[in-house]
Amino acid sequence: MQSPPVLRGRSRRWRRSPYLRTDYRRELALFPYSGPRLAVIAVTVLLVAAYPFLADAYWLGVINLAVIAAIGALGLQIVTGMAGQLSLGHAAFLAVGGFFAAGLYLHLGLPLWIAGPAAMLAGATVGAIAGLPALRIRGFYLGITTLAVQYVIIAIGLKYQGYLQTSFGTSGSLSLPIPDLGLFTLTSTMDWYYFLVVLTGVVILAVTNLKRSALGRSLLAVRQRELAAEALGVNVARVKITAFALSGALGGLAGALSAYYYRGVGIEDFDLLLSVEYLAMIIVGGLGSILGAVLGAVFVIATPLLVGQLIAVLGLEGVLSQHLRAIELAVFALTMIGFLLFEPDGLAGVWQRLKTYVTRWPFKYTAMSTQAKR
Amino acid sequence: MIPTLEVDKVRITFGGITAVDDVSFDLSGQELVALIGPNGAGKTALLNSISGIYRPSSGEVRLEGRSLNGVPVHKIATGGVGRAFQHAELFAGLTVVDNLMVGRHRQLKGSLLSMAVRVGPYLRREVAQRAVVEEVIDFFELEQVRNRPVSSLPFGVQKLVGVARALCMEPRVLLLDEPSSGLTRQEKEDFARFMLRIRHDRGLPMLWVEHDMQMVMDLAERIVVLDHGVKIADGAPDAVAENPAVRTAYLGVDDTEMTRAGSPG
């Protein structure tokens, strides 16, 4: 669209009001108001870059795990949070990714930079197959079929590990070398941190763009009103399968990354609890929210470790060490219930309210737009 | 000339119950055709069979001469059948603009990669379609609420968004399922104005299910009356109003029994 002649070229960009937008390209920009947003982004980037120097090795490792989980959680967010298709077997996609990457190394000697995309493709394929039942069934019943997919994958993984034991004489789980990315290797925790942060940034940007494109709108449309979406020309079957495939691709990537991060992979790591933890991430973070998936991943990964640290700080290790796992699980369960009861919009909702409060201060009304940005 | 929409001896059955029985009529040009009948007459079932949500057990629906039998719902929609639902059926959580953009889905084809990167042709398409949606927003005077989540809007506005969304598809024929139910008198009058404007500006035929007889008598050019799934009248408003079968269906045999008409009129 051409801007009206009065507005064109009259004022320089830095003098123009950020609220006066003269074309739709600007209206559709991710950050339509430049000034303060740029400052926020700069501070965020600086903080993220400085984190390894502020935190000790332990907490750097924790964030690495959380960031890997965030990629997986974004996958689940697409299928369950945005498209509304309950997936209880997300760990299956992680297992596929992890084993695919490890298998490619073991049999063909392929490095991570090839295995990563390959694991995404494998995850997407399994995801698309796992999504087929969604064309016929919904809700809890669909959840059960995805659970079945996870157990099928576990059964295949066990067979594969058994085959490796008999023919290669290795122990049950597969081991991996220090990842080689072609240009550099990921030796230290800090190398991993920067690599993962950049990769996750790319994934977040890609998912954000998908969400505000035609696919994202049809995902949310299918979640809300499947029939109305179909009557508007949305191919619901295709949207559902695409959602599952994307979920599988991101799950596969997270699986491959964690396999390399731990330098090994074993099928017993991909139990039902892992799937539930991923579900917890998107519920605690806020269903459908991209920020929520990331915050939820950090929360679910860090909380048990924080509880452990707290017990250590309080000097209660001697008394409670035997029950540590039980206490971690109890805290996890209670926060889940708390979020479901009191904060259905999750951490992303809390963040949104906080932001509204600050930007509206000293006025106290809640803006209507808070719901829209989910 | 081939009519835009032909309903040809359509019969819809659910188990042993016949909801729509051998109904035939057609729409063409820029006709505003009202489809009326008492509750349970099969009006919505008939609309659903045109949209492809129900499949006629016999007979067929044709759009510009092409049969819609067996065509998937989303293909019927992109083929030119626009539909506004009785309860608006908007996508809660999306803004007004995004709801309308779903109506432009067909024009926003692109690979996953192009959507994820969002540069080049896909971005240009998104910008162009946004401009089209803005025209519809102007048409329905929704500028004030364009960035509001639809769930925060009053019901009357939501129904308007529902019609706007259907119109965003640039359909060949528009199906309106009780667009005025639940609206206040004022909103109904506004809505009537929009219907006349749609016909004037877009020039497309509309099939309009309606209970408000006063609106029907004032606006419709032709009225199709269903009762117990059977078409009992089809013609100009005055002729239909005089039709004894219609009077019986609506008012009962005894003229004093006015309550079944439901709405004023």
XYZ file of C-alpha atoms in Angstrom:
639
model
C 0.000 0.000 0.000
C 1.206 3.468 -0.820
C 1.200 5.894 2.054
C -0.791 9.085 1.594
C 1.296 11.844 -0.018
C 1.090 14.036 3.070
C 2.952 11.449 5.119
C 5.498 10.414 2.568
C 8.997 11.787 3.036
C 7.854 14.582 5.266
C 9.564 13.507 8.466
C 12.568 11.345 9.041
C 11.960 7.958 10.563
C 13.329 8.851 13.971
C 10.990 11.803 14.279
C 7.868 9.948 13.320
C 5.493 8.763 16.028
C 5.905 5.020 16.556
C 2.119 4.701 16.610
C 1.682 6.207 13.166
C 2.137 3.349 10.788
C 1.717 4.172 7.166
C 1.921 0.763 5.542
C 0.894 -2.777 6.367
C 4.437 -4.097 6.194
C 5.253 -1.948 9.204
C 2.014 -2.934 10.935
C 2.953 -6.602 10.490
C 6.528 -6.172 11.723
C 7.460 -8.226 14.766
C 8.459 -5.075 16.656
C 6.459 -2.168 15.199
C 7.689 0.327 17.786
C 11.426 0.595 17.364
C 12.986 2.688 20.143
C 12.333 1.059 23.551
C 12.003 -2.398 22.013
C 15.532 -2.176 20.644
C 16.792 -1.297 24.109
C 14.977 -4.295 25.613
C 16.406 -6.597 22.956
C 19.914 -5.219 23.459
C 19.741 -5.741 27.223
C 18.385 -9.277 26.758
C 21.118 -10.197 24.297
C 23.755 -8.733 26.626
C 22.407 -10.657 29.627
C 22.251 -13.907 27.664
C 25.806 -13.371 26.402
C 27.104 -12.515 29.860
C 25.359 -15.378 31.688
C 28.320 -17.846 31.520
C 30.479 -15.309 33.324
C 27.872 -14.660 35.990
C 26.896 -18.241 36.777
C 29.020 -21.192 37.881
C 29.512 -24.311 35.786
C 26.645 -26.147 37.505
C 24.013 -23.542 36.674
C 25.433 -23.103 33.193
C 24.824 -26.816 32.676
C 21.299 -26.465 34.034
C 20.516 -23.721 31.530
C 21.967 -25.846 28.717
C 19.564 -28.647 29.613
C 16.696 -26.180 29.936
C 17.429 -24.686 26.516
C 17.500 -28.128 24.883
C 14.207 -28.877 26.617
C 12.835 -25.552 25.379
C 13.302 -26.697 21.768
C 11.399 -29.884 22.524
C 8.734 -27.964 24.447
C 8.216 -25.643 21.487
C 7.467 -28.731 19.425
C 4.837 -29.880 21.894
C 3.514 -26.333 22.131
C 2.779 -26.337 18.396
C 0.738 -29.529 18.433
C -0.913 -29.361 21.855
C -0.778 -25.670 22.758
C -1.608 -24.175 19.379
C -3.411 -26.879 17.409
C -5.096 -28.290 20.522
C -4.248 -31.923 19.749
C -3.327 -33.702 22.972
C 0.028 -35.424 22.623
C 1.047 -37.623 25.549
C 3.956 -39.274 23.797
C 6.316 -36.417 23.101
C 9.243 -38.396 24.537
C 8.873 -40.733 21.544
C 10.039 -37.968 19.188
C 12.990 -37.179 21.454
C 13.887 -40.865 21.480
C 13.670 -41.047 17.677
C 15.915 -37.989 17.336
C 18.426 -39.209 19.893
C 18.686 -42.717 18.495
C 18.755 -41.530 14.907
C 21.670 -39.208 15.624
C 23.504 -41.855 17.630
C 22.806 -44.525 15.027
C 24.037 -42.308 12.197
C 27.295 -41.836 14.077
C 27.685 -45.476 15.035
C 26.960 -46.991 11.625
C 27.990 -44.227 9.212
C 30.216 -41.963 11.295
C 28.107 -38.913 10.450
C 28.678 -35.822 12.637
C 26.078 -33.732 14.478
C 25.664 -31.106 11.778
C 24.337 -33.793 9.447
C 22.692 -35.901 12.152
C 20.779 -32.932 13.583
C 18.744 -32.144 10.447
C 18.421 -35.879 9.762
C 17.014 -36.383 13.267
C 14.523 -33.593 12.586
C 13.406 -35.327 9.396
C 13.090 -38.651 11.201
C 11.145 -36.989 14.008
C 8.865 -35.270 11.493
C 8.154 -38.585 9.758
C 7.287 -40.339 13.010
C 5.295 -37.257 14.041
C 3.249 -37.288 10.851
C 2.471 -40.979 11.381
C 1.626 -40.402 15.045
C -0.720 -37.636 13.923
C -2.797 -39.856 11.632
C -5.262 -40.875 14.379
C -5.980 -37.154 14.954
C -7.906 -37.167 11.680
C -10.534 -39.379 13.274
C -10.380 -38.956 17.043
C -10.004 -36.089 19.463
C -9.049 -35.130 22.981
C -8.243 -37.779 25.517
C -8.658 -40.661 23.063
C -6.093 -39.072 20.791
C -3.811 -38.688 23.805
C -3.983 -42.435 24.386
C -2.989 -43.217 20.784
C 0.050 -40.916 21.078
C 0.922 -42.756 24.275
C 0.776 -45.983 22.277
C 3.215 -44.454 19.764
C 5.658 -43.814 22.583
C 5.514 -47.444 23.727
C 6.007 -48.668 20.169
C 9.111 -46.479 19.910
C 10.377 -47.747 23.266
C 9.878 -51.336 22.100
C 11.809 -50.627 18.881
C 14.568 -48.895 20.868
C 14.902 -51.897 23.177
C 15.157 -54.258 20.189
C 17.791 -52.012 18.653
C 19.835 -51.887 21.854
C 19.590 -55.655 22.140
C 20.808 -56.005 18.547
C 23.781 -53.720 19.282
C 24.681 -55.780 22.348
C 24.726 -59.051 20.457
C 26.431 -57.877 17.272
C 28.725 -55.082 18.517
C 29.238 -56.252 22.061
C 28.609 -52.727 23.359
C 26.766 -52.046 26.553
C 23.060 -51.283 26.257
C 23.271 -47.557 25.598
C 25.053 -45.857 22.703
C 27.922 -43.454 23.262
C 28.786 -40.421 21.185
C 31.925 -38.335 20.651
C 32.456 -34.620 21.239
C 30.187 -33.049 18.638
C 31.811 -31.744 15.497
C 29.908 -28.979 13.753
C 32.172 -28.758 10.742
C 33.649 -25.396 11.643
C 34.145 -25.939 15.370
C 33.672 -28.516 18.089
C 31.641 -28.236 21.265
C 34.172 -29.094 23.952
C 33.243 -27.142 27.050
C 29.941 -26.359 28.718
C 30.386 -22.756 27.594
C 30.776 -23.790 23.930
C 27.542 -25.692 24.291
C 25.849 -22.730 25.928
C 26.533 -20.314 23.091
C 25.727 -22.888 20.433
C 22.432 -23.825 22.104
C 21.406 -20.250 22.790
C 21.905 -19.220 19.164
C 20.181 -22.351 17.872
C 17.236 -21.869 20.232
C 17.025 -18.223 19.203
C 16.683 -19.328 15.588
C 14.045 -21.914 16.516
C 12.084 -19.366 18.566
C 12.151 -16.886 15.692
C 11.047 -19.541 13.207
C 8.172 -20.714 15.418
C 7.139 -17.101 16.101
C 7.002 -16.434 12.377
C 5.052 -19.629 11.763
C 2.589 -18.659 14.481
C 1.834 -15.282 12.892
C 1.560 -16.726 9.396
C -1.281 -18.555 7.675
C -0.251 -21.857 9.278
C -0.254 -20.405 12.803
C -3.675 -18.881 12.318
C -5.080 -22.142 11.023
C -3.530 -24.059 13.957
C -5.366 -21.805 16.412
C -8.497 -21.941 14.257
C -8.448 -25.754 14.363
C -8.008 -25.686 18.146
C -10.948 -23.331 18.606
C -13.506 -24.300 15.962
C -12.556 -27.167 13.752
C -15.738 -27.069 11.689
C -15.676 -23.307 11.172
C -12.038 -23.544 10.105
C -12.957 -26.177 7.548
C -15.878 -24.078 6.280
C -13.376 -21.253 5.716
C -11.246 -23.383 3.442
C -8.681 -24.643 5.937
C -7.608 -28.199 5.171
C -7.951 -29.411 8.747
C -6.435 -32.837 8.118
C -3.335 -31.296 6.581
C -2.997 -28.741 9.369
C -3.138 -31.464 12.020
C -0.564 -33.636 10.297
C 1.698 -30.605 9.764
C 1.406 -29.756 13.461
C 2.382 -33.283 14.465
C 5.242 -33.309 11.962
C 6.609 -30.001 13.262
C 6.252 -31.281 16.794
C 8.166 -34.408 15.823
C 10.858 -32.385 14.048
C 11.552 -30.151 17.047
C 11.308 -33.119 19.422
C 13.789 -34.980 17.216
C 16.186 -32.032 17.233
C 15.996 -31.782 21.033
C 16.577 -35.531 21.270
C 19.642 -35.415 19.018
C 21.048 -32.455 20.951
C 20.557 -34.083 24.336
C 22.087 -37.332 23.053
C 25.222 -35.425 22.050
C 25.116 -33.308 25.194
C 25.138 -36.378 27.442
C 27.518 -38.075 24.990
C 25.235 -41.062 24.910
C 21.657 -42.218 24.719
C 19.667 -45.067 26.240
C 16.035 -45.959 25.671
C 15.306 -46.134 29.407
C 15.621 -42.315 29.579
C 12.523 -41.863 27.441
C 9.844 -43.006 29.841
C 6.303 -41.747 30.313
C 7.490 -39.301 32.975
C 9.520 -37.429 30.362
C 6.407 -36.953 28.214
C 4.519 -35.726 31.260
C 7.330 -33.324 32.081
C 7.099 -31.832 28.604
C 3.358 -31.480 29.022
C 4.062 -29.787 32.358
C 6.409 -27.331 30.647
C 3.770 -26.027 28.279
C 1.058 -25.957 30.958
C 3.247 -24.138 33.497
C 4.513 -21.847 30.745
C 1.109 -21.161 29.247
C -0.665 -23.163 26.540
C -0.126 -21.791 23.050
C 2.552 -19.305 24.061
C 6.056 -19.425 22.611
C 7.549 -17.494 25.509
C 5.609 -19.853 27.769
C 7.251 -22.954 26.274
C 10.700 -21.501 26.981
C 9.870 -20.253 30.486
C 8.112 -23.542 31.261
C 11.146 -25.560 30.143
C 13.447 -23.508 32.371
C 10.990 -23.830 35.254
C 10.490 -27.589 34.990
C 14.213 -28.313 34.561
C 15.465 -25.897 37.207
C 12.893 -26.305 39.981
C 13.937 -29.790 41.206
C 17.587 -28.706 41.129
C 16.733 -25.550 43.039
C 14.947 -27.661 45.632
C 18.065 -29.822 45.928
C 20.243 -26.756 46.343
C 17.874 -25.296 48.892
C 18.048 -28.453 50.970
C 21.836 -28.346 50.743
C 21.925 -24.692 51.789
C 19.643 -25.382 54.729
C 21.949 -28.195 55.814
C 19.191 -30.788 55.715
C 20.958 -33.227 53.375
C 21.683 -35.654 56.168
C 18.061 -35.872 57.195
C 16.390 -35.702 53.786
C 18.891 -37.204 51.335
C 16.971 -40.472 51.099
C 13.779 -38.650 50.193
C 15.289 -36.092 47.840
C 13.645 -37.482 44.694
C 10.283 -37.742 46.435
C 10.506 -34.132 47.622
C 11.445 -32.938 44.129
C 8.477 -34.768 42.646
C 6.150 -33.409 45.330
C 7.247 -29.820 44.642
C 6.842 -30.455 40.920
C 3.337 -31.863 41.408
C 2.227 -29.074 43.718
C 3.410 -26.318 41.370
C 1.596 -28.062 38.503
C -1.648 -28.161 40.467
C -1.101 -24.571 41.554
C -0.706 -23.387 37.979
C -3.710 -25.339 36.741
C -5.870 -23.885 39.527
C -4.682 -20.317 39.812
C -2.834 -19.371 36.651
C -4.218 -21.136 33.574
C -2.304 -18.718 31.349
C 0.929 -19.880 32.973
C 4.178 -18.009 33.317
C 3.541 -16.251 30.007
C 0.291 -14.903 31.485
C 2.151 -13.695 34.580
C 4.721 -11.994 32.376
C 2.004 -10.375 30.259
C 0.238 -9.023 33.334
C 3.498 -7.711 34.733
C 4.265 -5.992 31.453
C 0.799 -4.463 31.246
C 1.104 -3.281 34.837
C 4.405 -1.539 34.140
C 3.392 0.024 30.822
C -0.004 1.191 32.143
C 1.315 2.463 35.461
C -0.023 4.432 37.307
C -3.337 3.411 35.754
C -4.730 0.133 36.908
C -7.088 -1.174 34.293
C -6.348 -4.468 32.584
C -5.982 -4.079 28.869
C -8.230 -6.156 26.625
C -5.271 -6.908 24.432
C -3.602 -9.086 27.079
C -5.527 -12.127 25.890
C -4.826 -11.480 22.261
C -1.085 -11.760 22.407
C -1.077 -15.367 23.561
C -27.884 -19.359 -17.780
C -26.674 -21.705 -15.044
C -27.838 -20.658 -11.568
C -25.042 -19.943 -9.052
C -26.351 -22.437 -6.550
C -28.733 -25.271 -7.254
C -30.273 -27.463 -4.595
C -31.664 -30.406 -6.512
C -34.022 -32.880 -4.810
C -31.880 -32.953 -1.687
C -32.877 -35.426 0.992
C -31.069 -35.657 4.323
C -31.775 -38.490 6.728
C -30.428 -39.237 10.185
C -31.156 -42.870 10.908
C -34.897 -43.201 10.375
C -35.589 -39.468 10.572
C -35.841 -37.433 7.398
C -34.684 -33.888 8.182
C -34.891 -32.589 4.635
C -37.127 -34.246 2.094
C -36.705 -33.713 -1.663
C -36.061 -29.984 -1.500
C -35.179 -28.158 -4.714
C -34.555 -24.485 -5.407
C -31.868 -22.333 -6.920
C -30.136 -18.982 -6.496
C -28.610 -16.768 -9.132
C -27.605 -13.211 -9.936
C -27.636 -11.189 -6.764
C -30.764 -12.571 -5.215
C -31.393 -12.266 -1.507
C -33.327 -15.411 -0.712
C -34.688 -16.011 2.758
C -35.037 -19.586 3.970
C -37.662 -19.729 6.677
C -39.636 -22.282 8.571
C -40.585 -23.276 12.117
C -37.972 -24.732 14.462
C -36.805 -28.129 13.312
C -37.939 -27.547 9.736
C -34.490 -28.506 8.419
C -33.112 -25.074 7.535
C -29.708 -25.479 9.184
C -29.482 -29.079 8.001
C -29.985 -27.826 4.463
C -27.261 -25.196 4.877
C -24.964 -27.877 6.282
C -25.589 -30.046 3.249
C -24.621 -27.135 0.980
C -21.407 -26.599 2.994
C -20.690 -30.323 2.805
C -20.868 -30.836 6.564
C -23.839 -33.189 6.046
C -24.007 -35.354 2.967
C -27.370 -35.581 1.206
C -28.569 -39.176 1.130
C -30.011 -38.434 -2.293
C -30.109 -35.504 -4.676
C -27.261 -33.077 -5.140
C -26.106 -29.517 -4.651
C -24.459 -27.786 -7.602
C -22.300 -24.670 -7.547
C -22.216 -23.003 -10.943
C -23.177 -26.286 -12.520
C -20.558 -28.400 -10.751
C -21.804 -31.046 -8.352
C -20.629 -30.697 -4.747
C -21.407 -34.325 -3.902
C -18.381 -35.903 -2.250
C -16.327 -32.703 -2.338
C -14.520 -32.123 1.012
C -15.834 -29.269 3.179
C -12.736 -27.096 2.754
C -12.791 -27.524 -1.037
C -16.442 -26.468 -1.137
C -15.452 -23.395 0.870
C -12.546 -22.449 -1.388
C -14.742 -23.291 -4.371
C -16.961 -20.356 -3.487
C -19.448 -21.189 -0.728
C -19.056 -18.648 2.088
C -20.746 -19.412 5.365
C -21.590 -17.353 8.440
C -22.619 -19.446 11.429
C -25.569 -19.019 13.749
C -23.372 -18.603 16.846
C -20.632 -16.705 14.990
C -18.165 -19.568 15.686
C -15.233 -17.178 15.756
C -11.748 -18.319 16.680
C -11.408 -17.170 20.279
C -7.908 -16.030 21.161
C -7.364 -14.577 17.707
C -7.956 -10.912 16.998
C -10.579 -9.643 14.577
C -7.905 -9.148 11.917
C -6.552 -12.668 12.369
C -10.050 -14.141 12.195
C -10.556 -12.382 8.883
C -7.105 -13.423 7.687
C -8.187 -17.055 8.117
C -10.759 -16.212 5.453
C -7.855 -15.331 3.130
C -6.217 -18.691 3.818
C -6.493 -19.787 0.206
C -4.455 -16.803 -1.020
C -1.714 -17.378 1.561
C -0.177 -20.553 0.263
C 3.513 -20.987 0.993
C 6.029 -23.527 2.151
C 6.776 -23.976 5.851
C 10.233 -22.548 5.252
C 8.932 -19.388 3.590
C 6.516 -18.855 6.485
C 9.212 -19.498 9.097
C 11.668 -17.102 7.440
C 8.919 -14.680 6.397
C 10.737 -12.760 3.729
C 10.210 -12.382 -0.002
C 7.086 -13.642 -1.769
C 5.357 -14.959 1.337
C 5.732 -11.663 3.206
C 4.470 -9.771 0.148
C 1.456 -12.055 0.023
C 0.766 -11.520 3.718
C 0.954 -7.735 3.268
C -1.296 -7.820 0.182
C -3.896 -9.992 1.909
C -3.810 -7.771 4.957
C -4.737 -4.879 2.693
C -7.699 -6.877 1.342
C -8.809 -7.688 4.891
C -8.574 -4.001 5.799
C -11.035 -3.247 3.000
C -13.503 -5.677 4.550
C -12.852 -4.108 7.965
C -13.698 -0.716 6.491
C -16.791 -2.161 4.828
C -18.129 -3.489 8.148
C -16.890 -0.506 10.141
C -14.763 -2.682 12.418
C -11.765 -0.322 12.543
C -12.106 0.298 16.276
C -11.922 -3.357 17.205
C -9.573 -4.734 14.565
C -6.835 -5.660 17.046
C -9.153 -6.811 19.815
C -9.471 -10.512 20.628
C -12.875 -11.575 19.325
C -13.902 -13.128 22.640
C -13.894 -9.654 24.215
C -16.434 -8.274 21.729
C -20.196 -7.936 22.244
C -22.219 -10.675 20.573
C -23.623 -8.348 17.917
C -20.134 -7.376 16.782
C -19.019 -11.001 16.880
C -21.793 -11.941 14.456
C -20.746 -9.112 12.180
C -17.163 -10.414 12.273
C -18.552 -13.847 11.359
C -20.153 -12.422 8.219
C -17.059 -10.342 7.443
C -14.912 -13.456 7.734
C -17.112 -15.311 5.250
C -16.973 -12.335 2.883
C -13.160 -12.301 3.077
C -13.253 -15.560 1.129
C -14.707 -13.693 -1.839
C -17.386 -16.374 -2.156
C -19.662 -16.920 -5.156
C -22.600 -17.450 -2.811
C -23.059 -16.455 0.817
C -24.917 -18.617 3.349
C -26.129 -16.754 6.428
C -27.466 -18.850 9.301
C -29.726 -16.664 11.460
C -27.409 -13.667 11.378
C -29.827 -11.532 13.385
C -30.695 -13.959 16.190
C -29.610 -12.622 19.563
C -29.185 -9.091 18.268
C -30.939 -6.017 19.598
C -33.363 -4.095 17.383
C -30.666 -1.482 16.726
C -28.090 -4.134 15.786
C -30.620 -5.828 13.535
C -31.228 -2.613 11.665
C -27.478 -2.097 11.260
C -27.213 -5.632 10.054
C -29.986 -5.137 7.511
C -28.044 -2.169 6.152
C -24.924 -4.320 5.783
C -26.876 -7.017 3.938
C -28.133 -4.485 1.425
C -24.623 -3.088 1.052
C -23.137 -6.557 0.496
C -25.657 -7.115 -2.277
C -25.039 -3.698 -3.765
C -21.212 -3.734 -3.593
C -20.423 -7.399 -4.062
C -23.432 -8.418 -6.093
C -23.535 -11.993 -4.905
C -26.532 -14.203 -4.149
C -27.290 -14.855 -0.494
C -29.221 -17.653 1.150
C -30.410 -16.338 4.448
C -31.973 -18.382 7.243
C -34.027 -16.060 9.385
C -36.666 -16.120 12.122
C -37.427 -12.407 12.202
C -40.376 -12.213 9.833
C -40.387 -8.445 9.705
C -36.793 -8.420 8.437
C -37.594 -11.156 5.946
C -40.633 -9.335 4.595
C -38.710 -6.076 4.301
C -35.506 -7.348 2.733
C -35.918 -10.668 0.976
C -36.645 -10.791 -2.714
C -37.739 -14.374 -2.539
C -38.721 -16.632 0.304
C -38.346 -20.402 0.493
C -40.429 -21.958 3.244
C -39.618 -25.330 4.809
C -41.857 -27.261 7.143
C -40.952 -30.689 8.518
C -38.221 -30.906 5.897
C -40.551 -30.280 2.967
C -40.589 -27.152 0.827
C -44.079 -25.741 1.118
C -43.641 -22.410 -0.641
C -41.188 -20.523 -2.831
C -41.834 -17.054 -4.153
C -42.102 -13.319 -3.582
C -42.730 -12.197 0.035
C -46.301 -11.081 -0.591
C -47.276 -14.286 -2.323
C -45.665 -16.409 0.397
C -47.396 -14.426 3.146
C -50.743 -15.175 1.518
C -49.962 -18.855 1.017
C -52.424 -20.925 3.101
C -49.869 -23.733 3.671
C -47.408 -21.230 5.111
C -50.048 -19.691 7.334
C -50.945 -23.123 8.642
C -47.308 -24.071 9.264
C -46.558 -20.853 11.079
C -49.773 -20.038 12.799
C -51.363 -23.424 13.223
C -54.812 -24.135 11.843
C -56.472 -21.718 14.214
C -55.566 -18.076 13.531
C -55.709 -17.159 17.225
C -52.790 -19.474 18.005
C -50.134 -16.853 17.249
C -47.415 -17.990 19.632
C -45.707 -20.460 17.310
C -44.451 -17.676 15.067
C -41.835 -16.964 17.713
C -40.649 -13.600 16.507
C -42.594 -10.417 15.980
C -44.196 -10.189 12.589
